Coordinates of C-alpha atoms and ligand atoms in Angstrom, one line a residue:
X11 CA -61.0 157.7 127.6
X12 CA -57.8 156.9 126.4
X13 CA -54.4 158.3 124.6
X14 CA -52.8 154.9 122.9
X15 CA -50.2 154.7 120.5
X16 CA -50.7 151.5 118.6
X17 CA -47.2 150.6 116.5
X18 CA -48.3 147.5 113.8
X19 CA -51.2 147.9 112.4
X20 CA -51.0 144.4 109.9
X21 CA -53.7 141.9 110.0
X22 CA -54.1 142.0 113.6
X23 CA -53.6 145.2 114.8
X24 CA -55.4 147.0 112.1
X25 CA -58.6 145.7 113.4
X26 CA -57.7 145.7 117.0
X27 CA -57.0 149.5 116.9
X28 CA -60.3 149.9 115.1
X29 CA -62.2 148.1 117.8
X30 CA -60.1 150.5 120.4
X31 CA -61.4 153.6 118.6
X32 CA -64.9 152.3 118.7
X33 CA -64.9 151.7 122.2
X34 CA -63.8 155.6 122.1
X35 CA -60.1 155.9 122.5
X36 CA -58.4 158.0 120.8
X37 CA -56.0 155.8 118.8
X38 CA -52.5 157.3 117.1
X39 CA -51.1 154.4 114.8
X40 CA -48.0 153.9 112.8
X41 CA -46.8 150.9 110.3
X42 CA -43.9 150.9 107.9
X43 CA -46.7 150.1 105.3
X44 CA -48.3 153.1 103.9
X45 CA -51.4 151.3 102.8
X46 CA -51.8 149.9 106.2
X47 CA -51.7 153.4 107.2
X48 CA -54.7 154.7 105.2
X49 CA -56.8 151.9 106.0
X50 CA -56.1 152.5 110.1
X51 CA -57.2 156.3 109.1
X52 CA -60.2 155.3 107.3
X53 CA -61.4 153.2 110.6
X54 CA -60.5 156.8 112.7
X55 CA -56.7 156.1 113.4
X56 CA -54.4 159.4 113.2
X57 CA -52.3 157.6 110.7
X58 CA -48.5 159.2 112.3
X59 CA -45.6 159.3 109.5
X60 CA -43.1 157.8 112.5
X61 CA -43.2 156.1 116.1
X62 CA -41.9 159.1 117.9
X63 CA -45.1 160.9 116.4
X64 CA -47.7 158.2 117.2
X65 CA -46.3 158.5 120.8
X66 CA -46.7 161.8 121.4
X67 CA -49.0 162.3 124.4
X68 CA -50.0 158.8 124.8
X69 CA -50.6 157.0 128.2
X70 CA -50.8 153.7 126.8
X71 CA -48.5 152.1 123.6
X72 CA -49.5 148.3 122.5
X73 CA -47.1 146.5 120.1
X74 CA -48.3 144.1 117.4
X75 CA -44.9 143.0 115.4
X76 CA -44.2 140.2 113.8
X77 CA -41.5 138.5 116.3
X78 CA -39.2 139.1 118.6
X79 CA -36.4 141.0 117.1
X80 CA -39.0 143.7 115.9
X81 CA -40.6 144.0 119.4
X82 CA -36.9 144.2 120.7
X83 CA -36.4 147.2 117.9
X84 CA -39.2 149.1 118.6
X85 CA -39.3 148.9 122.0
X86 CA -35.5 150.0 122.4
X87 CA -36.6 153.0 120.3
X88 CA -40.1 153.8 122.5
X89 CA -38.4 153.7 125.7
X90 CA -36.5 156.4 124.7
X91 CA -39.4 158.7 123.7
X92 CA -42.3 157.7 126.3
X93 CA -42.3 159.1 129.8
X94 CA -41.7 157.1 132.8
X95 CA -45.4 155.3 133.6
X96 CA -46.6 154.8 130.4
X97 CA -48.0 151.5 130.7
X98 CA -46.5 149.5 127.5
X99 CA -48.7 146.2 126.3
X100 CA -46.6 143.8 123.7
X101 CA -49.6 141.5 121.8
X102 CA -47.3 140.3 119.3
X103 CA -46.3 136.4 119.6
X104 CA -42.7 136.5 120.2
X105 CA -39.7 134.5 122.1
X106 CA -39.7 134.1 125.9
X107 CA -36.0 135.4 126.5
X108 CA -37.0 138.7 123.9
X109 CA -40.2 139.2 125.8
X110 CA -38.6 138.7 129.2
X111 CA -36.0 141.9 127.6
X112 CA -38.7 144.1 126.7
X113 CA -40.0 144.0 130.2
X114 CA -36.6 144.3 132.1
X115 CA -36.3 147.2 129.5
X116 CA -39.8 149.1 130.5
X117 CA -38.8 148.7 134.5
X118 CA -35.4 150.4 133.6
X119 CA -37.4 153.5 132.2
X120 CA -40.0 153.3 135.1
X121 CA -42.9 152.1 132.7
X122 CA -45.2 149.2 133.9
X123 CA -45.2 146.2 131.3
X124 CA -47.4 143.3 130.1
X125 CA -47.3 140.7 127.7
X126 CA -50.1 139.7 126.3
X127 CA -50.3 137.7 123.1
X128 CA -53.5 136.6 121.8
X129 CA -55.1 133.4 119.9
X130 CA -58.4 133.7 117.9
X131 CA -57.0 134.8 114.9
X132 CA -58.4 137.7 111.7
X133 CA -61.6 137.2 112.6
X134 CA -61.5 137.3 117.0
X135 CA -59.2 140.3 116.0
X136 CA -62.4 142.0 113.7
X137 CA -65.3 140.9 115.7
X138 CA -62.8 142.4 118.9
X139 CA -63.1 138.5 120.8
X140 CA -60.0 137.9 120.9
X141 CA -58.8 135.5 123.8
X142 CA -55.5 137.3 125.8
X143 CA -53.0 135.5 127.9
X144 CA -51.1 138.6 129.9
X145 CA -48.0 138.4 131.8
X146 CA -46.9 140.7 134.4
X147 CA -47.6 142.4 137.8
X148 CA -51.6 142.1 139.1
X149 CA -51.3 146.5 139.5
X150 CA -50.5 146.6 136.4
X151 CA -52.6 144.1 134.6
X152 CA -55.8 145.8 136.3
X153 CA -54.5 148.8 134.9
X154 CA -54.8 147.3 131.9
X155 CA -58.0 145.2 132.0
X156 CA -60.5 147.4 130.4
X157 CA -58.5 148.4 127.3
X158 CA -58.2 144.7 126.5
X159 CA -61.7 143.9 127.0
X160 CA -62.5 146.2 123.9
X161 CA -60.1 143.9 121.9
X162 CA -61.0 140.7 123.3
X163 CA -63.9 138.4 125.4
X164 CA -61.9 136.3 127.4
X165 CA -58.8 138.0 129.6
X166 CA -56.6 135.8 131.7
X167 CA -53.8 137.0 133.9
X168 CA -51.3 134.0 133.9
X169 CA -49.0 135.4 136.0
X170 CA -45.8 137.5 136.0
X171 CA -43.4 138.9 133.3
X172 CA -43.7 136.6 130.4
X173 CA -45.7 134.1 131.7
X174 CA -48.6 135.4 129.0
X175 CA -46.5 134.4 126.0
X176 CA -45.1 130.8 128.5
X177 CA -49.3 130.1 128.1
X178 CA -49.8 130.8 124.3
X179 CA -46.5 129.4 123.1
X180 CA -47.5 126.0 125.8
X181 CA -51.1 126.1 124.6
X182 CA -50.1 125.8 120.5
X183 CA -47.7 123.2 121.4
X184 CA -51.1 120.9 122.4
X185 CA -52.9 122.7 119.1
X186 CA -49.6 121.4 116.7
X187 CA -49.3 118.0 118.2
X188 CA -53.1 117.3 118.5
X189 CA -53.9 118.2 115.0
X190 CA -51.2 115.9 114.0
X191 CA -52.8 113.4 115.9
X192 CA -56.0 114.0 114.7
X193 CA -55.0 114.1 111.3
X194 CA -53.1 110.2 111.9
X195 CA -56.7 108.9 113.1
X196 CA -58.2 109.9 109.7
X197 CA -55.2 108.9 107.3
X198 CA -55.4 105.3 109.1
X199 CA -59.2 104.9 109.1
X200 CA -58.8 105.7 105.2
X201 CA -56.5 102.9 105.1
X202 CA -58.5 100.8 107.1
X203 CA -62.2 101.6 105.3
X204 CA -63.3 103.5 107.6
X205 CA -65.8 106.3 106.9
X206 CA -64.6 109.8 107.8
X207 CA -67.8 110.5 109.8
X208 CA -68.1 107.2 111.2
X209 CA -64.5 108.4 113.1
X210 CA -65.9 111.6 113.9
X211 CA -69.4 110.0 115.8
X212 CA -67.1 108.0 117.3
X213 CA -63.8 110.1 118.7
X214 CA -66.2 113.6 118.9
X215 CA -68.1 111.8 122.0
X216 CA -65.4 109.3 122.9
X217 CA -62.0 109.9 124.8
X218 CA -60.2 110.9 121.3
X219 CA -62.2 114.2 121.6
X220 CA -60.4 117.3 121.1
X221 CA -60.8 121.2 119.7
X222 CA -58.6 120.2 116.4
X223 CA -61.2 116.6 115.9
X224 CA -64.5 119.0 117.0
X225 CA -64.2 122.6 115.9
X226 CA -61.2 122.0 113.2
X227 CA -62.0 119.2 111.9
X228 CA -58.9 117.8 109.4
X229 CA -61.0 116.6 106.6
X230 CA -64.2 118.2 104.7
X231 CA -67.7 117.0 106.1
X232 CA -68.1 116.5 110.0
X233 CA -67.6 120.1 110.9
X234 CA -68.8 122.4 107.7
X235 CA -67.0 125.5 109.2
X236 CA -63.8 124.0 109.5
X237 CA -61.1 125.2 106.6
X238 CA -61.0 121.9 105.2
X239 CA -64.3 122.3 103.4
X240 CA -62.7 125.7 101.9
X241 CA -59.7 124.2 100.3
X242 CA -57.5 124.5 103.3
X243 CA -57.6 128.6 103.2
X244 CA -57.0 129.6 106.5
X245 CA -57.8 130.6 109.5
X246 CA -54.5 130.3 111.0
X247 CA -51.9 129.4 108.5
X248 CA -49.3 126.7 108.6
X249 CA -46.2 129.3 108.5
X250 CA -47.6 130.9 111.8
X251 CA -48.0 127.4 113.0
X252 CA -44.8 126.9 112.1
X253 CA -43.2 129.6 113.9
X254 CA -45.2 128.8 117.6
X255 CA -44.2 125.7 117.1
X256 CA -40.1 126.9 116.9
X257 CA -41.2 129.1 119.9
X258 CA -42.1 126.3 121.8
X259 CA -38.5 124.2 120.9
X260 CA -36.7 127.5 121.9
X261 CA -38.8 127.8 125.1
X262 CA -38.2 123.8 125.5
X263 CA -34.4 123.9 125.5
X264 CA -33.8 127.0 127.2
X265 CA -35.9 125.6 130.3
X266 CA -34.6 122.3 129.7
X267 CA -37.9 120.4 129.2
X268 CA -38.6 117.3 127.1
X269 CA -40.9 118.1 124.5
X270 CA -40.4 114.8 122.1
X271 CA -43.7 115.6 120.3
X272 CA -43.4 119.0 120.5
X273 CA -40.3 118.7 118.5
X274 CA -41.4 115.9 115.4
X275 CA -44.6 118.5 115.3
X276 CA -42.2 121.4 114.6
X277 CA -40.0 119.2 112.4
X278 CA -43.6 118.1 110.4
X279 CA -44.9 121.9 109.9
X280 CA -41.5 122.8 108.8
X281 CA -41.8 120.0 106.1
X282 CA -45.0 121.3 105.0
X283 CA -43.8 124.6 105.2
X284 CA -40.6 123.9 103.0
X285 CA -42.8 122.3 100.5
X286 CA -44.7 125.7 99.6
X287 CA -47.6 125.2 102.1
X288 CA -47.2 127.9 104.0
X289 CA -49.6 129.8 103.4
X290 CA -52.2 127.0 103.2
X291 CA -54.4 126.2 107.0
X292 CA -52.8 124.2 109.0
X293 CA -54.6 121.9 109.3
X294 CA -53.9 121.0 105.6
X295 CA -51.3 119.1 107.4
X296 CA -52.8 115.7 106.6
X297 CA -52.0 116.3 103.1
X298 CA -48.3 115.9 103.8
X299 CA -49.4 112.6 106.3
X300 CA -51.3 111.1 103.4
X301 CA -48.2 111.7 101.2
X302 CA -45.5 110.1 103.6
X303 CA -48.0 107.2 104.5
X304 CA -46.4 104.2 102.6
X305 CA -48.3 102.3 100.3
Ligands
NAD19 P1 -48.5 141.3 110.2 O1 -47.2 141.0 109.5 O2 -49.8 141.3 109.3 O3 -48.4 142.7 111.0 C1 -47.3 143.1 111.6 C2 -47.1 144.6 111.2 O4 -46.0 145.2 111.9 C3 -46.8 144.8 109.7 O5 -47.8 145.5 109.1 C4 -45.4 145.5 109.7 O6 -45.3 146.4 108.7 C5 -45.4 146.1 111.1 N1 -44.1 146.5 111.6 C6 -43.0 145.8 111.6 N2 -42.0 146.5 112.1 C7 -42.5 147.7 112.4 C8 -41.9 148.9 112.9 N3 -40.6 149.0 113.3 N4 -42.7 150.0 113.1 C9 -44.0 149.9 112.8 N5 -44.6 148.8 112.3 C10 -43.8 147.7 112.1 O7 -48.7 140.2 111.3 P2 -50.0 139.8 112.1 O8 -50.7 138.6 111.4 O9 -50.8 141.0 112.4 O10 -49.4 139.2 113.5 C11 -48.9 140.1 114.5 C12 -48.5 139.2 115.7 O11 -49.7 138.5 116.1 C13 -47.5 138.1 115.3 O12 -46.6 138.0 116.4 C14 -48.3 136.9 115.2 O13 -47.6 135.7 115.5 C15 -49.4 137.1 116.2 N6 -50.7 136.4 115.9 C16 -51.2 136.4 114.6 C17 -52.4 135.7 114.4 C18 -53.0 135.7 113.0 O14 -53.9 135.0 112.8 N7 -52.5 136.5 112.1 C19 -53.0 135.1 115.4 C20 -52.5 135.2 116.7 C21 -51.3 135.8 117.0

């Protein structure tokens, strides 16, 4: 089994390092929140008062920060404390020029690297199925392989350094736009008379058929699990929405690709966003298209 240092233990990596110590690791966490801490300890993390103490002895350290200019914090700082070959995994969803830093950072101190951000939210993080997208080298990422499997059902190596968080940032793009889309159909079958599940038989079995019409399902009704029939609580919540979507645009110019829907999607969220729904699912977007149809 294991040493790993796990450094963020919020509403993903608290449960991720729990689901490390059940598969019998031997997990040393640390968070800048002391009740984050005592919960880790309760699920059989050692609960370490700083970073440099979580890492002691470690073989493995997996990051689970907020953004980009935490992972680029925290990984300055661990580079300096780990030995050369610790393997170093960042989860956290962050910028591709900050992720592609972190790893040009672990090759300077001889450590093998991998990004690998994740989508299936609280409860993939819990129930430890958790999808992971993971950039970097193939000796490394089969290094790596089993530890993720104990967070996570479906592992895909995407290709080199960064290319994990180039697939996650890509694949919300297509989750932002198409639930705008989605959300459109409904607001104009309203308009038009159009039942709500009429739409759905239709566009579920019909070319309009998509994970944010089938599984997520806008309004309340056609899909009873979706957050709409629970006021819009998420699942995954606009501001995080939000802040892939502003990943993407950043990704978008920096590579120099035109992402036109990519862009009004980002520009929509942050509406919502800037209107106090930020903490509302976001798919609780077709609240604000409703508003801004014109009567
Ligand atoms: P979170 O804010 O709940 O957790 C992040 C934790 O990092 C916090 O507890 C914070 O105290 C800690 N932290 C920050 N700086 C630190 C430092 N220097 N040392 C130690 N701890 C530090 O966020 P989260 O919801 O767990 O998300 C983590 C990452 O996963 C984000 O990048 C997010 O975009 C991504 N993500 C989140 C979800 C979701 O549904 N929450 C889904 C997929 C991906």
């Amino acid at each position: 089994m294991t040493s790993i240092a796990f450094i963020g233990l919020g509403h993903m990596g608290g449960p991720m390092a729990a689901n490390l110590v059940k598969a019998g690791h031997t997990v040393r966490g640390c968070d800048l929140v002391d009740e984050l801490l005592a919960e880790a300890a309760a699920r059989g993390v050692t609960a370490c008062g700083s970073m440099e103490e979580a890492l002691q002895g470690c073989d493995v350290v997996i990051t689970m920060l907020p953004a980009g200019k935490h992972v680029m914090a925290v990984w300055t700082e661990l580079v300096s404390f780990v030995p050369s070959g610790t393997l170093l995994i960042d989860c956290s969803t962050i910028d591709i020029e900050s992720s592609r830093n972190a790893h040009e950072m672990a090759k300077e101190k001889g450590c093998p690297s991998l990004d690998a951000p994740v989508s299936g939210g609280t409860t993939g993080a819990q129930a430890g199925t958790l999808t992971f997208m993971v950039g970097g080298e193939a000796e490394t990422y089969a290094k790596a392989e089993a530890i993720l499997q104990t967070m996570g059902k479906r592992i895909v190596h995407c290709g080199g350094a960064s290319m994990g968080q180039a697939a996650k940032i890509c694949n919300n793009m297509i989750l932002g736009i198409s639930m705008i889309a989605v959300s459109e159909a409904f607001v104009l079958a309203e308009k038009l008379g159009l039942s709500q599940q009429s739409l759905f038989d239709v566009a579920s079995v019909s070319s309009g058929q998509c994970w944010s019409l089938t599984t997520y399902c806008p309004v309340p009704g056609p899909v009873p699990s979706s957050p709409a029939n629970q006021d819009y609580q998420p699942g995954f919540a606009t501001a995080l929405m939000l802040k892939d979507l502003l990943l993407s645009q950043d990704a978008a110019k920096m590579a120099g690709a035109q992402t036109p829907l990519g862009h009004e999607a980002a520009a929509l969220y942050q509406r919502f966003s800037d209107a106090g729904a930020g903490a509302k699912d976001f798919s609780a977007i077709i609240q604000t298209l409703r508003k801004e149809t014109p009567e």
